[in-house]
Coordinates of C-alpha atoms in Angstrom, one line a residue:
M182 CA 66.6 -28.6 -120.0
E183 CA 65.1 -25.2 -120.4
K184 CA 66.0 -22.4 -117.9
D185 CA 63.1 -21.3 -115.8
Y186 CA 64.4 -18.8 -113.3
T187 CA 63.2 -15.2 -112.9
I188 CA 65.0 -12.4 -111.1
I189 CA 62.9 -9.4 -110.2
G190 CA 64.5 -6.1 -109.3
G191 CA 62.3 -4.1 -107.0
C192 CA 59.9 -5.4 -104.3
G193 CA 57.3 -2.7 -104.4
R194 CA 53.6 -3.4 -105.2
L195 CA 54.3 -4.6 -108.7
G196 CA 57.5 -6.6 -108.0
S197 CA 56.0 -8.3 -105.0
S198 CA 52.9 -9.2 -106.9
I199 CA 54.8 -10.7 -109.8
A200 CA 57.1 -12.6 -107.4
S201 CA 54.1 -13.9 -105.5
K202 CA 52.3 -15.1 -108.7
L203 CA 55.4 -16.9 -109.9
S204 CA 55.9 -18.5 -106.5
E205 CA 52.3 -19.7 -106.5
A206 CA 53.0 -21.3 -109.9
N207 CA 56.0 -23.1 -108.4
K208 CA 58.5 -21.1 -110.5
D209 CA 62.0 -20.3 -109.3
V210 CA 62.1 -16.7 -108.4
M211 CA 64.6 -14.3 -106.7
I212 CA 63.5 -10.8 -105.8
I213 CA 66.1 -8.1 -105.1
D214 CA 65.6 -4.8 -103.3
H215 CA 67.9 -2.4 -101.5
D216 CA 65.4 -2.0 -98.7
K217 CA 64.9 -5.0 -96.4
S218 CA 61.5 -3.7 -95.2
S219 CA 60.2 -4.0 -98.8
F220 CA 60.1 -7.8 -98.5
R221 CA 57.2 -7.4 -96.0
K222 CA 55.0 -7.0 -99.1
L223 CA 55.5 -10.6 -100.0
P224 CA 52.9 -13.1 -98.8
M225 CA 53.8 -15.6 -96.0
S226 CA 53.4 -18.3 -98.7
F227 CA 56.2 -16.9 -100.8
G228 CA 58.5 -19.7 -101.7
G229 CA 61.2 -17.8 -103.6
L230 CA 64.4 -16.1 -102.5
T231 CA 65.1 -12.6 -101.5
M232 CA 68.3 -10.5 -101.6
I233 CA 69.1 -7.1 -100.2
A234 CA 71.1 -5.3 -102.9
S235 CA 71.0 -2.7 -105.6
I236 CA 69.6 -4.2 -108.8
S237 CA 72.6 -3.1 -110.7
D238 CA 75.3 -4.4 -108.4
L239 CA 77.3 -6.8 -110.6
D240 CA 78.7 -8.9 -107.7
R241 CA 75.3 -9.3 -106.1
L242 CA 73.7 -10.2 -109.5
K243 CA 76.4 -12.9 -109.9
N244 CA 75.5 -14.2 -106.4
A245 CA 71.9 -14.3 -107.4
Q246 CA 73.0 -16.5 -110.3
I247 CA 71.8 -14.2 -113.0
N248 CA 73.7 -16.3 -115.5
K249 CA 71.0 -19.0 -114.9
A250 CA 68.1 -16.6 -115.3
S251 CA 65.7 -16.9 -118.3
V252 CA 63.9 -13.7 -117.3
F253 CA 65.0 -10.4 -115.6
I254 CA 62.4 -7.9 -114.6
A255 CA 63.3 -4.4 -113.4
V256 CA 60.4 -2.7 -111.7
T257 CA 61.8 -0.2 -109.2
N258 CA 60.3 3.3 -109.2
D259 CA 63.4 4.7 -110.9
D260 CA 63.5 4.6 -114.7
N261 CA 67.3 5.0 -114.8
A262 CA 67.9 2.2 -112.3
N263 CA 65.6 0.0 -114.3
I264 CA 67.3 0.8 -117.6
C265 CA 70.7 0.3 -116.1
A266 CA 69.9 -3.1 -114.6
A267 CA 68.0 -4.2 -117.7
Q268 CA 71.0 -3.3 -119.8
I269 CA 73.4 -5.2 -117.5
A270 CA 71.1 -8.3 -117.6
K271 CA 70.9 -8.2 -121.4
K272 CA 74.4 -7.2 -122.4
L273 CA 76.6 -8.6 -119.7
F274 CA 74.7 -11.7 -118.6
H275 CA 72.8 -12.4 -121.8
V276 CA 69.5 -13.0 -120.1
E277 CA 67.0 -14.0 -122.8
K278 CA 64.0 -12.0 -121.8
V279 CA 64.5 -8.7 -120.1
I280 CA 61.6 -6.3 -119.1
A281 CA 61.9 -2.9 -117.6
R282 CA 59.1 -0.7 -116.2
I283 CA 59.5 2.8 -117.5
Y284 CA 57.4 5.8 -116.6
D285 CA 58.9 8.2 -119.2
E286 CA 57.6 7.1 -122.6
D287 CA 60.4 9.0 -124.3
K288 CA 62.8 6.4 -123.0
I289 CA 61.0 3.4 -124.7
P290 CA 62.8 3.7 -128.1
L291 CA 66.1 3.4 -126.2
L292 CA 65.1 0.1 -124.7
T293 CA 63.6 -1.2 -127.9
K294 CA 67.0 -0.6 -129.6
M295 CA 68.6 -2.8 -126.9
N296 CA 66.0 -5.6 -127.4
I297 CA 64.6 -4.9 -123.9
E298 CA 60.8 -5.0 -123.4
A299 CA 59.5 -1.8 -121.9
I300 CA 56.3 -1.7 -119.8
C301 CA 54.9 1.8 -119.4
P302 CA 52.0 2.1 -116.9
T303 CA 50.9 5.4 -118.6
R304 CA 50.7 3.8 -122.0
L305 CA 49.0 0.7 -120.7
S306 CA 46.4 2.8 -118.9
V307 CA 45.7 5.0 -121.9
D308 CA 45.3 1.9 -124.1
Q309 CA 43.0 0.3 -121.5
V310 CA 40.8 3.3 -121.2
Y311 CA 40.6 3.8 -125.0
D312 CA 39.7 0.1 -125.5
Y313 CA 37.0 0.5 -122.8
M314 CA 35.5 3.5 -124.5
E315 CA 35.7 1.9 -128.0
A316 CA 33.8 -1.1 -126.5
G317 CA 30.9 1.2 -125.6
G318 CA 31.9 1.3 -121.9
K319 CA 31.8 -2.5 -121.5
H320 CA 34.5 -4.1 -119.4
D321 CA 35.8 -7.4 -120.7
G322 CA 36.8 -8.5 -117.2
K323 CA 40.6 -8.4 -117.5

């Protein structure tokens, strides 16, 4: 049986939206944030689990059963926290797919070397605007 459990570090707008979407699709999801009030961003229908903790706390990650996770997503507002947690998930717990949101594009090669997927909002926005302009100002609806 294939593992299908996602742990998300950071319950801001992005983390809560991803968690909500996974929950709606009946996926097993745990969202971790150090601030209890962040969980208010989750919809009432959220069917996953929440944990108040630092996303790089080894004991709490073990309690979250990170060893059973197929995906770990670090999306706090802190690049260094995301990199640290992603590295822990990949190297210590051998999570197959690890994704980290990174604002500083200069840090992307570091993650690439560690086989961690980097999502950079600035780069994504630039690409989207460029594609929009190249399409003659026509939006494809995505």
